[in-house]
Tab-separated table of C-alpha atoms in Angstrom:
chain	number	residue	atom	x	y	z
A	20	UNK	CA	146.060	204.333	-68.020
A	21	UNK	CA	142.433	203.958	-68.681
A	22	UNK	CA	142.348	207.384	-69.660
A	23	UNK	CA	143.906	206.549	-73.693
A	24	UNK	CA	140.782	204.287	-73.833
A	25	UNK	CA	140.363	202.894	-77.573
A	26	UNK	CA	142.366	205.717	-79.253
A	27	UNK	CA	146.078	206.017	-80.091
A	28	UNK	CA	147.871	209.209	-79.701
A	29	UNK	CA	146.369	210.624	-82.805
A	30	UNK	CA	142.602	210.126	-81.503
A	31	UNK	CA	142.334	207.193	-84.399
A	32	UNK	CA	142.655	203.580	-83.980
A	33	UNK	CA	145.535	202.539	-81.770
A	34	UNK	CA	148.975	201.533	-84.139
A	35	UNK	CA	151.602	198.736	-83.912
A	36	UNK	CA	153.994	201.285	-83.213
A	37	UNK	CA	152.169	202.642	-80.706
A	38	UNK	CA	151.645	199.732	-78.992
A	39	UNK	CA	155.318	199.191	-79.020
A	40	UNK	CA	156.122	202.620	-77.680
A	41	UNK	CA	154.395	201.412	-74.749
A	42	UNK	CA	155.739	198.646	-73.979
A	43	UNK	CA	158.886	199.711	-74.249
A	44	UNK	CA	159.931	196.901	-77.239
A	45	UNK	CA	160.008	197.296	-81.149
A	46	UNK	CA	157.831	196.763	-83.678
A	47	UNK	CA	159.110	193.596	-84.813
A	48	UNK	CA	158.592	192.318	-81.430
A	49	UNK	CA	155.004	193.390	-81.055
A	50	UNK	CA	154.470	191.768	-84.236
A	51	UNK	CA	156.037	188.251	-83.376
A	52	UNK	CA	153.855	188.392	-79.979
A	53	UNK	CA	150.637	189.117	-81.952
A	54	UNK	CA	151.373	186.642	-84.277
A	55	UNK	CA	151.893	184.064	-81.627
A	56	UNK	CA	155.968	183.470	-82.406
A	57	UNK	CA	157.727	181.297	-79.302
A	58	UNK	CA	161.269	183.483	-79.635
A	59	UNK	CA	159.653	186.385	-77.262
A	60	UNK	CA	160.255	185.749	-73.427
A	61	UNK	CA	157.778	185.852	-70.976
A	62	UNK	CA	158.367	189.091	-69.633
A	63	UNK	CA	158.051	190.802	-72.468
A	64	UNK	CA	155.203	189.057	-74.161
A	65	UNK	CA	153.734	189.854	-71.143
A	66	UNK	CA	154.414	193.830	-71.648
A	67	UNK	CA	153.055	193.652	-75.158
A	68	UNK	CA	149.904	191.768	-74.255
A	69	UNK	CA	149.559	194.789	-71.098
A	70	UNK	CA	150.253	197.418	-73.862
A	71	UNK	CA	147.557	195.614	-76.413
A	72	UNK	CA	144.747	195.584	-73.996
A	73	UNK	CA	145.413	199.314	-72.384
A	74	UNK	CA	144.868	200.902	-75.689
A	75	UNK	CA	142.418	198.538	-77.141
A	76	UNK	CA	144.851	197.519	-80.407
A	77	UNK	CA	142.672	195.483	-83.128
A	78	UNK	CA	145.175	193.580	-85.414
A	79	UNK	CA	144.955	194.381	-88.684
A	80	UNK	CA	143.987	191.478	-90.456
A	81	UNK	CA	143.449	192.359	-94.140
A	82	UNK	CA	146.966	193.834	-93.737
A	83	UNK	CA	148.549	190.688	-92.412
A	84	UNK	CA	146.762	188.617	-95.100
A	85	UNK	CA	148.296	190.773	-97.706
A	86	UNK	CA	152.200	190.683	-96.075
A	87	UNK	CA	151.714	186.938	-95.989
A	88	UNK	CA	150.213	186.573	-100.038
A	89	UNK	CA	146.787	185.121	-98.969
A	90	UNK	CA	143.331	186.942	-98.840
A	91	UNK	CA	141.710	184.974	-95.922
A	92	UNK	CA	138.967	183.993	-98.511
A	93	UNK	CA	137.469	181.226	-101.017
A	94	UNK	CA	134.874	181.016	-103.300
A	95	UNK	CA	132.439	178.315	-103.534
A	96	UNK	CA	131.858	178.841	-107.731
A	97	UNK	CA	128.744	177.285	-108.944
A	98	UNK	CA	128.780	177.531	-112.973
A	99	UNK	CA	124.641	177.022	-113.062
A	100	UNK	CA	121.962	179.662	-113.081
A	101	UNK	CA	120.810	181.160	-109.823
A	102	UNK	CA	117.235	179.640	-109.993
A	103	UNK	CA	118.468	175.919	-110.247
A	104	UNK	CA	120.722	177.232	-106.787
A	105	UNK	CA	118.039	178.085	-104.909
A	106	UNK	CA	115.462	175.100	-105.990
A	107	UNK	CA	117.913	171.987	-105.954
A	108	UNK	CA	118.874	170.618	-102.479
A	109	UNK	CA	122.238	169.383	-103.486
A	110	UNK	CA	123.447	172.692	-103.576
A	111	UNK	CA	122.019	173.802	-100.349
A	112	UNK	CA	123.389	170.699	-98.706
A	113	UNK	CA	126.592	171.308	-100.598
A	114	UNK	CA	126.689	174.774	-98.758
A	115	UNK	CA	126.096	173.404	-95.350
A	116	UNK	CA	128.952	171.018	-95.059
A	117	UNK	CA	131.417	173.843	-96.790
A	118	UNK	CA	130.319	175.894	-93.816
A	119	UNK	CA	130.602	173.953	-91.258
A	120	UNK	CA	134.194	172.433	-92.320
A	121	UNK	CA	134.975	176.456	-92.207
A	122	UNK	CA	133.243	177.101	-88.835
A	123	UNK	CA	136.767	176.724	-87.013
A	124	UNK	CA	138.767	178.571	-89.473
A	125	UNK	CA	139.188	182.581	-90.254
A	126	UNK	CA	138.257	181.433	-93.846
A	127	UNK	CA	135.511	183.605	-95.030
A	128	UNK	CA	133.504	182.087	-98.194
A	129	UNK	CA	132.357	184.010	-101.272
A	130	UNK	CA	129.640	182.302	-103.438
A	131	UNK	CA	129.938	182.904	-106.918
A	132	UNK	CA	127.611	182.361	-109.877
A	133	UNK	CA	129.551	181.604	-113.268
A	134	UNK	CA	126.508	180.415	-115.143
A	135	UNK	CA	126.844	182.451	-118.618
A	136	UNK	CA	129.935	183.578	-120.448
A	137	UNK	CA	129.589	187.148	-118.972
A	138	UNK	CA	129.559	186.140	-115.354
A	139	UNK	CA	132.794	183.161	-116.180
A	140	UNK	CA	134.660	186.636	-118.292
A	141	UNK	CA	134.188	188.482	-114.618
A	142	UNK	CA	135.077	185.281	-112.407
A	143	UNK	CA	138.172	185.535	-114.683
A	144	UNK	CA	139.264	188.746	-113.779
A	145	UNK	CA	138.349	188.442	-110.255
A	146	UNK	CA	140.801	185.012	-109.713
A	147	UNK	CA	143.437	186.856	-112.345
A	148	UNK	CA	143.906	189.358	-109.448
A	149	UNK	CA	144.064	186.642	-106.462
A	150	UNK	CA	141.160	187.893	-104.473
A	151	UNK	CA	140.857	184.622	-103.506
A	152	UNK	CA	143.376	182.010	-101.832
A	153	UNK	CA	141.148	178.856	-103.310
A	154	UNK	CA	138.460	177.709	-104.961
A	155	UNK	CA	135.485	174.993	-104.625
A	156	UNK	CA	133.912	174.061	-107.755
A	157	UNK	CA	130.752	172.513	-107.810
A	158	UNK	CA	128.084	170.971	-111.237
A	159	UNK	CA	131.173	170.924	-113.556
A	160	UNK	CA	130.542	170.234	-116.820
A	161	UNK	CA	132.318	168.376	-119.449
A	162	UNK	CA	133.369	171.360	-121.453
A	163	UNK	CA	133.423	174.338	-119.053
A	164	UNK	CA	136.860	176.264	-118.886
A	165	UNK	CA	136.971	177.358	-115.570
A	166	UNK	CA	138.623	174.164	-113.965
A	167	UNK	CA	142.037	174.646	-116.731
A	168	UNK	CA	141.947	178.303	-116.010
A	169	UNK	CA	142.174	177.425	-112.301
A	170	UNK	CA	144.731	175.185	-113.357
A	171	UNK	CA	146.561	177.965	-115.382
A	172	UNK	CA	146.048	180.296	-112.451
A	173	UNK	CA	147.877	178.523	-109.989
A	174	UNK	CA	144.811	178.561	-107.411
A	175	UNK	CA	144.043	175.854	-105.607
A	176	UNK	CA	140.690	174.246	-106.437
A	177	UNK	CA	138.816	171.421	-105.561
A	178	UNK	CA	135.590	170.510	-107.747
A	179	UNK	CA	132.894	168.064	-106.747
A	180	UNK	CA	133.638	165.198	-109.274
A	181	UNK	CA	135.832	164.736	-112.111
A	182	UNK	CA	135.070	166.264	-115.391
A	183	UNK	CA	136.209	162.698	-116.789
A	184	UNK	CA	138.218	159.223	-115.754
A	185	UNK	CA	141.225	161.489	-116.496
A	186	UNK	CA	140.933	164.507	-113.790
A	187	UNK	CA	144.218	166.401	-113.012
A	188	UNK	CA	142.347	168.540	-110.406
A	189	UNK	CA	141.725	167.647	-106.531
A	190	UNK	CA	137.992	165.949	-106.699
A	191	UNK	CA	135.323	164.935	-104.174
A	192	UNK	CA	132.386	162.386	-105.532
A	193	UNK	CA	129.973	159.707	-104.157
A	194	UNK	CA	129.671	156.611	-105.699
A	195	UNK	CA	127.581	157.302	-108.918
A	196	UNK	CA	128.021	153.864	-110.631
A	197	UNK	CA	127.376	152.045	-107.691
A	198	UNK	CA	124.913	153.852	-106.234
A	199	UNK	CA	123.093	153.667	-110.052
A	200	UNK	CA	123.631	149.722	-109.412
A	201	UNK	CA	122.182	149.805	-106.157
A	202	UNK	CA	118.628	151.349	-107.594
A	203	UNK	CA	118.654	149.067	-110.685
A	204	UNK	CA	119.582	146.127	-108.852
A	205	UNK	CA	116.315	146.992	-105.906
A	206	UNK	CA	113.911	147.265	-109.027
A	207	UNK	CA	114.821	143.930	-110.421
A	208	UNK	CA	114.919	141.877	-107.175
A	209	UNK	CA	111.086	143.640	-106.794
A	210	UNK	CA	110.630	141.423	-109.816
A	211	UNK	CA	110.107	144.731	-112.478
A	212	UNK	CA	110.976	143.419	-115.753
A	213	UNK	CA	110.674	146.727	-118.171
A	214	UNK	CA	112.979	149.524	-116.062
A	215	UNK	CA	113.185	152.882	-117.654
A	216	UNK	CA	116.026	155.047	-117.178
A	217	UNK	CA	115.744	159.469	-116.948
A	218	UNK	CA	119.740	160.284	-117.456
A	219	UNK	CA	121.367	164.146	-115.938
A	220	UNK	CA	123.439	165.775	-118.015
A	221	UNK	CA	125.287	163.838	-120.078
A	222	UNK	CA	127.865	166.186	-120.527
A	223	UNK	CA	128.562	165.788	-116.718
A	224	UNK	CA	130.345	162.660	-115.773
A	225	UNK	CA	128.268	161.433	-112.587
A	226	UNK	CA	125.600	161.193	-114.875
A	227	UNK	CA	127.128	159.279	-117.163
A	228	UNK	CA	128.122	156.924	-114.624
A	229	UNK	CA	124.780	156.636	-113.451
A	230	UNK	CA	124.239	155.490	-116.705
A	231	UNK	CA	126.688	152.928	-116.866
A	232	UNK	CA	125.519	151.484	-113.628
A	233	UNK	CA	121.887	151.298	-114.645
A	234	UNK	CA	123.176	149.570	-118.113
A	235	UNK	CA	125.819	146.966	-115.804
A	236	UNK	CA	123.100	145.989	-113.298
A	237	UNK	CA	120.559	145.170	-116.048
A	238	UNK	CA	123.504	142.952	-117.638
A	239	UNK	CA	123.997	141.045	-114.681
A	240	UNK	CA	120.421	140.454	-113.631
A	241	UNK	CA	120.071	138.692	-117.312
A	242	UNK	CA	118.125	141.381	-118.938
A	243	UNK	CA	118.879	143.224	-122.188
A	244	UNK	CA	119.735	146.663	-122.181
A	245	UNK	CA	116.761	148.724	-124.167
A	246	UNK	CA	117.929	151.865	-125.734
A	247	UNK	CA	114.822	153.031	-125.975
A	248	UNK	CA	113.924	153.332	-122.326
A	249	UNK	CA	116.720	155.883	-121.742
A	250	UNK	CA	115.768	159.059	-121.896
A	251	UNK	CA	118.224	162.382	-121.686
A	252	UNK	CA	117.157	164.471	-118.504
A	253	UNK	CA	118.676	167.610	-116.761
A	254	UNK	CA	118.280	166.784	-113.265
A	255	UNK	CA	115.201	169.020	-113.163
A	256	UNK	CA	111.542	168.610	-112.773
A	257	UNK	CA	110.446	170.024	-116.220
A	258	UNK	CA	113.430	167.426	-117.828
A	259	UNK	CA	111.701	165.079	-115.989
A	260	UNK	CA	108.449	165.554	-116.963
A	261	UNK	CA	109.240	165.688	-120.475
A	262	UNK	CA	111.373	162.923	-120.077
A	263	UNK	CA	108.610	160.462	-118.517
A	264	UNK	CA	106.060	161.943	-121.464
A	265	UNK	CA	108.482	160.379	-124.363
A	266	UNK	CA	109.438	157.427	-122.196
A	267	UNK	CA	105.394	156.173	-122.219
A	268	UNK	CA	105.145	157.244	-125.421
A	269	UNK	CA	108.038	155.118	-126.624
A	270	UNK	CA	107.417	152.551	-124.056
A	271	UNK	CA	103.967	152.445	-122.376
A	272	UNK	CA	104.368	149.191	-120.838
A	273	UNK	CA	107.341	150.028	-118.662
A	274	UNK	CA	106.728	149.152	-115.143
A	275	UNK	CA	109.702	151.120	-113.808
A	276	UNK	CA	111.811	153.887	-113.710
A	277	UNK	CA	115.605	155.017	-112.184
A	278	UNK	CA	115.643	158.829	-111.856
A	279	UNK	CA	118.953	160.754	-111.893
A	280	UNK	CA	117.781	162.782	-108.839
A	281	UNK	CA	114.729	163.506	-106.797
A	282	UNK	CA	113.647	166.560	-108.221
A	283	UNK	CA	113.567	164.628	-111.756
A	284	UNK	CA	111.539	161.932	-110.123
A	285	UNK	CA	109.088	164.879	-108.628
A	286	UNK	CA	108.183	165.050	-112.472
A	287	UNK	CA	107.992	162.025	-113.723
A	288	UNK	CA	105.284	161.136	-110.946
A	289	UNK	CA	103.004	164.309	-111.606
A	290	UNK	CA	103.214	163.042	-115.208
A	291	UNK	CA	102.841	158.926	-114.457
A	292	UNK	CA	99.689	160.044	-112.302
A	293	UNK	CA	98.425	162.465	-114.781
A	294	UNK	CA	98.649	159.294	-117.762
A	295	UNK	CA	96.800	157.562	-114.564
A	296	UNK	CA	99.754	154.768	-113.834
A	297	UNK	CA	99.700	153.842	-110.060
A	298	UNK	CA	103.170	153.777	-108.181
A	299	UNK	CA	104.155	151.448	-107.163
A	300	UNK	CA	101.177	149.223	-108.238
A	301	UNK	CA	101.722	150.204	-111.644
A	302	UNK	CA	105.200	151.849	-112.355
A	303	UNK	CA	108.295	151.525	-109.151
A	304	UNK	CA	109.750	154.738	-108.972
A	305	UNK	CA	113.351	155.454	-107.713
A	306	UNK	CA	115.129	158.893	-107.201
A	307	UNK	CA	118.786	159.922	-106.503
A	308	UNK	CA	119.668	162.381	-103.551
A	309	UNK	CA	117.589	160.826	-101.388
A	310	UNK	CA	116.630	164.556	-100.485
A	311	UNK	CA	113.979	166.168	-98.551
A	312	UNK	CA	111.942	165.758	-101.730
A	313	UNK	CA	111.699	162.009	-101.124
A	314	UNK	CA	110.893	162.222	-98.016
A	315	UNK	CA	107.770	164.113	-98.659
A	316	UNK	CA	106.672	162.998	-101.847
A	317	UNK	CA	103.687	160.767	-101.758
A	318	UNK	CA	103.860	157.774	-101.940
A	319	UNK	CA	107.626	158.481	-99.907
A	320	UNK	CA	110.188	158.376	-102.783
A	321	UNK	CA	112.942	155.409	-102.715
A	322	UNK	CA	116.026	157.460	-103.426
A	323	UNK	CA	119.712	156.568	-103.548
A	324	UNK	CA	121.728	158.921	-100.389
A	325	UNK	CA	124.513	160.733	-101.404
A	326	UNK	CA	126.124	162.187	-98.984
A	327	UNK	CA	126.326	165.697	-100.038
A	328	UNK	CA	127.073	167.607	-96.974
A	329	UNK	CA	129.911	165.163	-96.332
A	330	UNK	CA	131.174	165.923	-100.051
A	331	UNK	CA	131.119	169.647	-99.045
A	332	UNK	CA	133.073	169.338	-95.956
A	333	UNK	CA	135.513	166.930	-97.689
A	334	UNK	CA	135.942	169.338	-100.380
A	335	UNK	CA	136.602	172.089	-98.376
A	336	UNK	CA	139.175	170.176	-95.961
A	337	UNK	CA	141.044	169.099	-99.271
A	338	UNK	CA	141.218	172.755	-100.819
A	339	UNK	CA	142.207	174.307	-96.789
A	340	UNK	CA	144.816	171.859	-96.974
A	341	UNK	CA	146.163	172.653	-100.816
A	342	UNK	CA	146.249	176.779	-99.515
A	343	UNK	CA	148.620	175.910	-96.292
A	344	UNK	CA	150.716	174.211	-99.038
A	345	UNK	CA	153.654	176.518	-100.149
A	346	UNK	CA	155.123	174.183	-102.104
A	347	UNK	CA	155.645	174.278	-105.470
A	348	UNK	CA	152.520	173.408	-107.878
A	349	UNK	CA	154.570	170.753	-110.025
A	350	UNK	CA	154.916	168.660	-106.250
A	351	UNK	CA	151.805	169.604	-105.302
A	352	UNK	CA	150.276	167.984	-108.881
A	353	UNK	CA	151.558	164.547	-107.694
A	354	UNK	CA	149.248	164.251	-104.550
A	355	UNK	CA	145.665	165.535	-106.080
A	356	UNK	CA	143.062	162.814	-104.783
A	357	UNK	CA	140.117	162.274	-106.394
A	358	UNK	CA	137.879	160.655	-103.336
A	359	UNK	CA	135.006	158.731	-103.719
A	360	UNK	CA	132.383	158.728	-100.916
A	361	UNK	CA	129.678	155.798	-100.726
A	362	UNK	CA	126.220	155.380	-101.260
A	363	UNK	CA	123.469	153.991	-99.765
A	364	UNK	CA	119.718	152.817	-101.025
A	365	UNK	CA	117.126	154.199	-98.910
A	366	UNK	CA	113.782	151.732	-99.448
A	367	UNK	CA	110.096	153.716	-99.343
A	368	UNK	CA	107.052	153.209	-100.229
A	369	UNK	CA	107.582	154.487	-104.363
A	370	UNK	CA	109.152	151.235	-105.029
């Protein structure tokens, strides 16, 4: 027996049929033992399982993937430039919880840069040809086609927070407005009268609900909203250094300011110090992420905690579950979630 080691009768890799020559069954019923199917007796799973291990058969996978319509496979798509992937920690957190919520599965992940109309006109062509059995969609912008063409495609997707109030697609989010709230609300109760706001993207809707929460909490606390101490960021450190230079230009006696994310608030301290304002003697300064960035700023940044790694393995446990769904996309369209995931202030000493 030991003698046909690894090798079928051909000297190559063992076959199915092979496997079913020895143990004396057909290839349908090597196949329902392999596959784990209960209408096999015990006898002869037994024989199959003998015949698998004396000649070393491997399953084909890619093969069984392919009778069954599915690729084993999904792509984590992030429609941004490479550099902001590899400096931001949202999207490195992001990747951490998709991989663990895959650690258990077969799943293997593709990541996918769709950050210029070249690389989206390739992504196209690559989902046209279901390479893929879903997608996760992260930093999705207003007016960026790849969610409908998704939705034309018939792939499952899940993207990490609407594009607007209106989503059709599967969506994962924290709390933007109320975590916004949350950091306007700490700067008031602080007793900061003049609190400056650095937006995201506008054309992204967390953003804009940060936005709306600053604008709300400033209501309720009895103070008027200033146009003028909003300023358009990016959610990077250059937007937020050029952000904090018109804000003090505009408004030098502001004695606060709500940062869409950490890495904006990284700039607008290099520039507050450089203009020689104190924090938080001078100017409170709160972030959003509550990232590693906070953490080791100095003075320790007062963020607002997303969790992001949660988002990624909530994400990813929506979309496994949309790819296990045969059914019909029309019946599937009636139970896309959009979930919402809290937030939390975390107090330091920037504030």
């Amino acid at each position: 027996m030991a003698s046909h080691g690894v090798r079928g009768r051909s000297g190559g890799r063992p076959t199915l049929e092979e496997v079913a020559a020895r143990a004396g069954v057909g290839r349908g019923t090597v196949s329902r033992v392999i596959n784990g199917s209960p209408r096999v007796s015990e006898a002869t799973r037994a024989a199959v399982e003998a015949a698998v291990a004396e000649l070393g058969y491997v399953p084909n996978t890619a093969a069984r993937a392919l009778a069954a319509n599915r690729t084993d496979a999904i792509a984590l798509v992030v429609p941004e430039p490479e550099t902001r992937f590899f400096t931001e920690p949202y999207f490195s957190d992001m990747l951490r919880g998709v991989g663990a919520a895959l650690s258990d599965t077969e799943m293997q992940l593709l990541l996918i840069f769709a950050g210029s109309d070249r690389e989206r006109q390739r992504l196209a062509q690559y989902l046209a040809a279901h390479r893929v059995d879903g997608v996760l969609l992260v930093s999705v912008h207003a007016d960026d086609p790849l969610p409908d063409m998704l939705s034309q495609l018939e792939i499952p997707a899940v993207i990490s927070g609407p594009r607007s109030a209106d989503e059709t697609l599967t969506s994962v989010d924290s709390d933007n407005y109320g975590g916004a709230r949350q950091a306007v609300e700490h700067l008031v109760s602080r007793g900061r009268r003049t609190v400056a706001h650095i937006t995201g993207r506008l054309d992204v809707y967390g953003a804009q609900r940060r936005v709306d929460g600053y604008r709300d909490a400033l209501r309720e606390a009895g103070h008027q909203v200033d146009e003028l101490l909003i300023e358009p960021g990016d959610f990077s450190e250059g937007g937020g250094r050029r952000a904090m230079e018109a804000l003090l230009e505009r408004r030098p006696d502001l004695d606060a300011v709500f940062a869409a994310s950490d890495v904006t608030a990284a700039g607008a301290r290099q520039v507050l110090r450089e203009a020689g304002r104190r924090i938080p003697d001078d100017v409170a300064l709160v972030g959003y992420d509550d990232s590693a960035i906070a953490r080791h700023m100095e003075p320790p940044l007062t963020s607002v905690r997303q969790p992001i790694e949660e988002m990624g393995r909530a994400m990813t446990d929506l979309l496994l579950r949309e790819v296990a769904d045969r059914r019909p996309s029309a019946t599937r369209e009636l139970e896309r979630r959009q979930m919402v995931l809290a937030t939390e202030l975390v107090e330091r000493a920037s504030s």
